[in-house]
PDB file of C-alpha atoms and ligand atoms in Angstrom:
ATOM      1  CA  MET A   5      87.165-292.404-126.825  1.00  0.00           C
ATOM      2  CA  GLY A   6      87.327-296.188-126.644  1.00  0.00           C
ATOM      3  CA  LEU A   7      89.876-298.314-128.428  1.00  0.00           C
ATOM      4  CA  LEU A   8      87.624-299.342-131.266  1.00  0.00           C
ATOM      5  CA  PRO A   9      86.718-295.884-132.643  1.00  0.00           C
ATOM      6  CA  LEU A  10      90.377-294.951-132.445  1.00  0.00           C
ATOM      7  CA  ALA A  11      91.285-298.069-134.416  1.00  0.00           C
ATOM      8  CA  LEU A  12      88.685-297.221-137.045  1.00  0.00           C
ATOM      9  CA  LEU A  13      90.154-293.748-137.399  1.00  0.00           C
ATOM     10  CA  LEU A  14      93.670-295.056-137.768  1.00  0.00           C
ATOM     11  CA  GLY A  15      92.834-297.756-140.265  1.00  0.00           C
ATOM     12  CA  PRO A  16      93.158-301.523-140.549  1.00  0.00           C
ATOM     13  CA  ALA A  17      96.745-301.798-139.298  1.00  0.00           C
ATOM     14  CA  ALA A  18      95.874-300.164-135.986  1.00  0.00           C
ATOM     15  CA  ALA A  19      92.662-302.168-135.764  1.00  0.00           C
ATOM     16  CA  ALA A  20      94.696-305.355-136.030  1.00  0.00           C
ATOM     17  CA  ALA A  21      97.091-304.095-133.369  1.00  0.00           C
ATOM     18  CA  VAL A  22      94.389-303.535-130.745  1.00  0.00           C
ATOM     19  CA  LYS A  23      92.279-306.601-131.549  1.00  0.00           C
ATOM     20  CA  PRO A  24      92.449-308.794-128.452  1.00  0.00           C
ATOM     21  CA  THR A  25      94.155-312.146-128.878  1.00  0.00           C
ATOM     22  CA  PRO A  26      92.645-315.330-127.378  1.00  0.00           C
ATOM     23  CA  ARG A  27      95.354-315.013-124.788  1.00  0.00           C
ATOM     24  CA  SER A  28      94.485-311.476-123.727  1.00  0.00           C
ATOM     25  CA  ARG A  29      90.774-312.314-123.827  1.00  0.00           C
ATOM     26  CA  CYS A  30      91.346-315.167-121.445  1.00  0.00           C
ATOM     27  CA  ARG A  31      93.410-313.006-119.101  1.00  0.00           C
ATOM     28  CA  GLY A  32      90.697-310.363-119.221  1.00  0.00           C
ATOM     29  CA  LEU A  33      87.989-312.890-118.486  1.00  0.00           C
ATOM     30  CA  VAL A  34      89.858-314.286-115.494  1.00  0.00           C
ATOM     31  CA  LYS A  35      90.407-310.771-114.173  1.00  0.00           C
ATOM     32  CA  LYS A  36      86.691-309.989-114.468  1.00  0.00           C
ATOM     33  CA  PHE A  37      85.811-313.301-112.853  1.00  0.00           C
ATOM     34  CA  LYS A  38      88.024-312.549-109.872  1.00  0.00           C
ATOM     35  CA  GLN A  39      86.472-309.111-109.592  1.00  0.00           C
ATOM     36  CA  GLY A  40      83.064-310.799-109.677  1.00  0.00           C
ATOM     37  CA  MET A  41      84.124-313.028-106.796  1.00  0.00           C
ATOM     38  CA  VAL A  42      85.099-309.966-104.786  1.00  0.00           C
ATOM     39  CA  ASP A  43      81.889-308.123-105.687  1.00  0.00           C
ATOM     40  CA  THR A  44      79.657-311.032-104.679  1.00  0.00           C
ATOM     41  CA  GLU A  45      81.509-311.721-101.462  1.00  0.00           C
ATOM     42  CA  LYS A  46      79.111-311.305 -98.553  1.00  0.00           C
ATOM     43  CA  LYS A  47      76.576-309.821-100.918  1.00  0.00           C
ATOM     44  CA  ASN A  48      73.010-309.854 -99.611  1.00  0.00           C
ATOM     45  CA  PHE A  49      74.202-310.160 -96.057  1.00  0.00           C
ATOM     46  CA  GLY A  50      74.056-307.517 -93.398  1.00  0.00           C
ATOM     47  CA  GLY A  51      77.210-308.559 -91.626  1.00  0.00           C
ATOM     48  CA  GLY A  52      75.197-309.275 -88.470  1.00  0.00           C
ATOM     49  CA  ASN A  53      77.123-312.490 -87.930  1.00  0.00           C
ATOM     50  CA  THR A  54      74.132-314.356 -86.669  1.00  0.00           C
ATOM     51  CA  ALA A  55      74.294-318.113 -86.799  1.00  0.00           C
ATOM     52  CA  TRP A  56      71.673-318.023 -89.533  1.00  0.00           C
ATOM     53  CA  GLU A  57      73.767-315.644 -91.613  1.00  0.00           C
ATOM     54  CA  GLU A  58      76.912-317.687 -91.159  1.00  0.00           C
ATOM     55  CA  LYS A  59      75.135-320.792 -92.373  1.00  0.00           C
ATOM     56  CA  SER A  60      73.480-319.142 -95.393  1.00  0.00           C
ATOM     57  CA  LEU A  61      76.717-317.390 -96.273  1.00  0.00           C
ATOM     58  CA  SER A  62      78.691-320.606 -96.486  1.00  0.00           C
ATOM     59  CA  LYS A  63      75.936-322.070 -98.628  1.00  0.00           C
ATOM     60  CA  TYR A  64      75.992-319.072-100.963  1.00  0.00           C
ATOM     61  CA  GLU A  65      79.773-318.969-101.147  1.00  0.00           C
ATOM     62  CA  PHE A  66      80.004-322.005-103.442  1.00  0.00           C
ATOM     63  CA  SER A  67      76.542-321.823-104.928  1.00  0.00           C
ATOM     64  CA  GLU A  68      75.356-321.877-108.508  1.00  0.00           C
ATOM     65  CA  ILE A  69      73.504-318.622-107.794  1.00  0.00           C
ATOM     66  CA  ARG A  70      76.743-316.852-107.021  1.00  0.00           C
ATOM     67  CA  LEU A  71      78.339-318.299-110.157  1.00  0.00           C
ATOM     68  CA  VAL A  72      75.488-316.988-112.298  1.00  0.00           C
ATOM     69  CA  GLU A  73      75.901-313.548-110.722  1.00  0.00           C
ATOM     70  CA  ILE A  74      79.613-313.607-111.510  1.00  0.00           C
ATOM     71  CA  LEU A  75      79.055-314.796-115.102  1.00  0.00           C
ATOM     72  CA  GLU A  76      76.503-312.051-115.699  1.00  0.00           C
ATOM     73  CA  GLY A  77      79.093-309.412-114.865  1.00  0.00           C
ATOM     74  CA  LEU A  78      81.846-310.764-117.146  1.00  0.00           C
ATOM     75  CA  CYS A  79      81.042-308.966-120.410  1.00  0.00           C
ATOM     76  CA  GLU A  80      79.555-305.683-121.543  1.00  0.00           C
ATOM     77  CA  SER A  81      76.319-306.567-123.294  1.00  0.00           C
ATOM     78  CA  SER A  82      77.673-304.989-126.505  1.00  0.00           C
ATOM     79  CA  ASP A  83      80.881-307.052-126.432  1.00  0.00           C
ATOM     80  CA  PHE A  84      79.910-309.806-128.830  1.00  0.00           C
ATOM     81  CA  GLU A  85      83.212-311.724-128.703  1.00  0.00           C
ATOM     82  CA  CYS A  86      83.300-311.698-124.910  1.00  0.00           C
ATOM     83  CA  ASN A  87      79.746-312.965-124.623  1.00  0.00           C
ATOM     84  CA  ARG A  88      80.432-315.686-127.158  1.00  0.00           C
ATOM     85  CA  MET A  89      83.500-316.821-125.234  1.00  0.00           C
ATOM     86  CA  VAL A  90      81.579-316.968-121.956  1.00  0.00           C
ATOM     87  CA  GLU A  91      78.764-318.880-123.625  1.00  0.00           C
ATOM     88  CA  GLU A  92      81.230-321.371-125.107  1.00  0.00           C
ATOM     89  CA  GLN A  93      83.106-321.794-121.837  1.00  0.00           C
ATOM     90  CA  GLU A  94      80.197-321.748-119.427  1.00  0.00           C
ATOM     91  CA  GLU A  95      80.378-325.475-118.755  1.00  0.00           C
ATOM     92  CA  HIS A  96      84.106-325.331-118.086  1.00  0.00           C
ATOM     93  CA  LEU A  97      83.676-322.444-115.700  1.00  0.00           C
ATOM     94  CA  GLU A  98      80.809-324.160-113.954  1.00  0.00           C
ATOM     95  CA  ALA A  99      82.824-327.358-113.522  1.00  0.00           C
ATOM     96  CA  TRP A 100      85.662-325.350-112.023  1.00  0.00           C
ATOM     97  CA  TRP A 101      83.385-323.399-109.748  1.00  0.00           C
ATOM     98  CA  LEU A 102      81.427-326.379-108.428  1.00  0.00           C
ATOM     99  CA  ARG A 103      84.047-329.136-108.359  1.00  0.00           C
ATOM    100  CA  LEU A 104      87.592-328.231-109.349  1.00  0.00           C
ATOM    101  CA  LYS A 105      88.226-324.976-107.508  1.00  0.00           C
ATOM    102  CA  LYS A 106      89.418-326.778-104.387  1.00  0.00           C
ATOM    103  CA  GLN A 107      92.272-328.647-106.042  1.00  0.00           C
ATOM    104  CA  SER A 108      93.036-325.966-108.674  1.00  0.00           C
ATOM    105  CA  PRO A 109      92.404-322.641-106.938  1.00  0.00           C
ATOM    106  CA  ASP A 110      94.273-320.541-109.528  1.00  0.00           C
ATOM    107  CA  LEU A 111      91.660-319.837-112.209  1.00  0.00           C
ATOM    108  CA  PHE A 112      94.204-318.417-114.652  1.00  0.00           C
ATOM    109  CA  GLU A 113      96.341-321.551-114.470  1.00  0.00           C
ATOM    110  CA  TRP A 114      93.395-323.897-114.698  1.00  0.00           C
ATOM    111  CA  PHE A 115      91.451-322.055-117.380  1.00  0.00           C
ATOM    112  CA  CYS A 116      93.887-320.196-119.645  1.00  0.00           C
ATOM    113  CA  VAL A 117      96.936-322.457-119.309  1.00  0.00           C
ATOM    114  CA  GLU A 118      95.600-325.976-118.769  1.00  0.00           C
ATOM    115  CA  THR A 119      92.085-325.992-120.226  1.00  0.00           C
ATOM    116  CA  LEU A 120      92.028-323.554-123.149  1.00  0.00           C
ATOM    117  CA  LYS A 121      95.802-323.749-123.662  1.00  0.00           C
ATOM    118  CA  VAL A 122      95.994-320.154-124.885  1.00  0.00           C
ATOM    119  CA  CYS A 123      98.526-318.986-122.263  1.00  0.00           C
ATOM    120  CA  CYS A 124     101.566-320.280-120.424  1.00  0.00           C
ATOM    121  CA  SER A 125     102.508-319.603-116.816  1.00  0.00           C
ATOM    122  CA  PRO A 126     104.905-316.693-116.289  1.00  0.00           C
ATOM    123  CA  GLY A 127     108.482-317.647-117.179  1.00  0.00           C
ATOM    124  CA  THR A 128     107.446-320.301-119.710  1.00  0.00           C
ATOM    125  CA  PHE A 129     106.824-320.078-123.470  1.00  0.00           C
ATOM    126  CA  GLY A 130     105.761-321.900-126.634  1.00  0.00           C
ATOM    127  CA  PRO A 131     103.255-324.651-127.491  1.00  0.00           C
ATOM    128  CA  ASP A 132     104.411-326.837-124.576  1.00  0.00           C
ATOM    129  CA  CYS A 133     105.103-324.050-122.073  1.00  0.00           C
ATOM    130  CA  LEU A 134     108.807-324.816-121.668  1.00  0.00           C
ATOM    131  CA  ALA A 135     110.857-322.927-119.085  1.00  0.00           C
ATOM    132  CA  CYS A 136     112.593-319.780-120.318  1.00  0.00           C
ATOM    133  CA  PRO A 137     116.417-319.726-120.376  1.00  0.00           C
ATOM    134  CA  GLY A 138     117.659-318.959-116.892  1.00  0.00           C
ATOM    135  CA  GLY A 139     114.567-320.486-115.268  1.00  0.00           C
ATOM    136  CA  THR A 140     110.988-319.440-114.649  1.00  0.00           C
ATOM    137  CA  GLN A 141     111.776-317.267-111.637  1.00  0.00           C
ATOM    138  CA  ARG A 142     114.259-314.996-113.397  1.00  0.00           C
ATOM    139  CA  PRO A 143     114.025-315.571-117.155  1.00  0.00           C
ATOM    140  CA  CYS A 144     117.097-314.385-119.069  1.00  0.00           C
ATOM    141  CA  SER A 145     118.849-313.834-115.721  1.00  0.00           C
ATOM    142  CA  GLY A 146     116.589-310.859-115.104  1.00  0.00           C
ATOM    143  CA  ASN A 147     118.511-308.971-117.807  1.00  0.00           C
ATOM    144  CA  GLY A 148     116.221-309.503-120.782  1.00  0.00           C
ATOM    145  CA  LEU A 149     112.887-310.640-122.173  1.00  0.00           C
ATOM    146  CA  CYS A 150     112.178-314.265-123.005  1.00  0.00           C
ATOM    147  CA  SER A 151     110.508-314.484-126.418  1.00  0.00           C
ATOM    148  CA  GLY A 152     106.939-315.733-125.955  1.00  0.00           C
ATOM    149  CA  ASP A 153     107.002-315.489-122.147  1.00  0.00           C
ATOM    150  CA  GLY A 154     103.499-316.319-120.884  1.00  0.00           C
ATOM    151  CA  SER A 155     102.183-317.214-124.325  1.00  0.00           C
ATOM    152  CA  ARG A 156     101.921-320.326-126.467  1.00  0.00           C
ATOM    153  CA  GLN A 157     104.202-318.608-128.965  1.00  0.00           C
ATOM    154  CA  GLY A 158     107.829-317.581-129.268  1.00  0.00           C
ATOM    155  CA  ASP A 159     111.039-319.574-129.196  1.00  0.00           C
ATOM    156  CA  GLY A 160     112.208-318.631-125.730  1.00  0.00           C
ATOM    157  CA  SER A 161     115.278-316.812-126.946  1.00  0.00           C
ATOM    158  CA  CYS A 162     116.418-313.898-124.795  1.00  0.00           C
ATOM    159  CA  GLN A 163     116.250-310.321-126.022  1.00  0.00           C
ATOM    160  CA  CYS A 164     118.744-308.745-123.683  1.00  0.00           C
ATOM    161  CA  HIS A 165     118.396-305.326-122.107  1.00  0.00           C
ATOM    162  CA  MET A 166     120.947-302.672-123.000  1.00  0.00           C
ATOM    163  CA  GLY A 167     124.446-303.579-121.910  1.00  0.00           C
ATOM    164  CA  TYR A 168     123.864-307.343-121.886  1.00  0.00           C
ATOM    165  CA  ARG A 169     124.344-310.118-124.396  1.00  0.00           C
ATOM    166  CA  GLY A 170     124.579-313.909-124.638  1.00  0.00           C
ATOM    167  CA  ALA A 171     121.979-316.679-124.559  1.00  0.00           C
ATOM    168  CA  LEU A 172     121.250-315.945-120.895  1.00  0.00           C
ATOM    169  CA  CYS A 173     122.035-312.194-120.969  1.00  0.00           C
ATOM    170  CA  MET A 174     124.876-312.799-118.528  1.00  0.00           C
ATOM    171  CA  ASP A 175     127.650-311.233-120.653  1.00  0.00           C
ATOM    172  CA  CYS A 176     128.456-307.558-121.027  1.00  0.00           C
ATOM    173  CA  VAL A 177     128.574-305.855-124.430  1.00  0.00           C
ATOM    174  CA  ASP A 178     131.614-303.758-125.365  1.00  0.00           C
ATOM    175  CA  GLY A 179     131.757-300.597-123.316  1.00  0.00           C
ATOM    176  CA  TYR A 180     130.102-302.187-120.298  1.00  0.00           C
ATOM    177  CA  PHE A 181     131.925-303.719-117.382  1.00  0.00           C
ATOM    178  CA  SER A 182     130.954-306.578-115.144  1.00  0.00           C
ATOM    179  CA  ALA A 183     130.161-305.188-111.709  1.00  0.00           C
ATOM    180  CA  LEU A 184     128.965-308.502-110.350  1.00  0.00           C
ATOM    181  CA  ARG A 185     128.788-312.030-111.623  1.00  0.00           C
ATOM    182  CA  ASN A 186     127.992-315.397-110.122  1.00  0.00           C
ATOM    183  CA  ASP A 187     126.137-318.490-111.372  1.00  0.00           C
ATOM    184  CA  THR A 188     122.749-316.779-111.557  1.00  0.00           C
ATOM    185  CA  HIS A 189     123.281-313.013-111.375  1.00  0.00           C
ATOM    186  CA  SER A 190     125.151-310.635-113.603  1.00  0.00           C
ATOM    187  CA  VAL A 191     125.314-306.854-113.466  1.00  0.00           C
ATOM    188  CA  CYS A 192     126.927-304.865-116.289  1.00  0.00           C
ATOM    189  CA  THR A 193     127.540-301.161-115.822  1.00  0.00           C
TER     190      THR A 193
HETATM  191  C1  NAG B 227     124.608-314.042-106.719  1.00  0.00           C
HETATM  192  O1  NAG B 227     124.513-312.646-106.501  1.00  0.00           O
HETATM  193  C2  NAG B 227     123.242-312.213-106.087  1.00  0.00           C
HETATM  194  C3  NAG B 227     123.227-310.676-106.078  1.00  0.00           C
HETATM  195  O2  NAG B 227     124.224-310.160-105.251  1.00  0.00           O
HETATM  196  C4  NAG B 227     122.881-312.841-104.754  1.00  0.00           C
HETATM  197  O3  NAG B 227     121.622-312.398-104.340  1.00  0.00           O
HETATM  198  C5  NAG B 227     122.899-314.342-104.916  1.00  0.00           C
HETATM  199  O4  NAG B 227     122.637-314.946-103.669  1.00  0.00           O
HETATM  200  C6  NAG B 227     124.209-314.808-105.460  1.00  0.00           C
HETATM  201  N1  NAG B 227     124.141-316.224-105.755  1.00  0.00           N
HETATM  202  C7  NAG B 227     125.129-317.094-105.462  1.00  0.00           C
HETATM  203  C8  NAG B 227     124.922-318.500-105.871  1.00  0.00           C
HETATM  204  O5  NAG B 227     126.135-316.733-104.888  1.00  0.00           O
END
């Protein structure tokens, strides 16, 4: 059973819970696009490595034809929202494919973070994608979750894992003892 019938069975609250956000839609689209790039790689070629094949392959690699093939595979035909999003964003995706891919090879960053502004890079949060406390590499010192991490929402505050507390989740709660602590790492046991 797919997600939608289940949601219908469980009522409106569950339906709201599984409805994709713009953010998850964008992530999903990028994932499908990357899969499309893999699927169309070397398509239509026998792998004979003739000079002719090499030349046609490099032509196809960045071609509009390949883009169209990738776009066609992005949505199930019944997925209305997905098809609408692709239709709306076709020009963006085409611009990236034909011109911008070289300087901005990360489609997620270019499309979801910079162009549509529905996501933030990992380790950043909020409308302006500010760095999470403790830095983007190890938000909340690796001991908690940064509110809004990867989204345009949240306030960046740390929800610490069990045993930790403090703005950066560096301190130990009562009953836990500090096994290790330096400027960036803290282990409470
Ligand atoms: C802090 O401790 C961690 C874990 O042992 C270690 O990897 C890191 O290099 C240490 N950092 C500093 C600044 O000493």
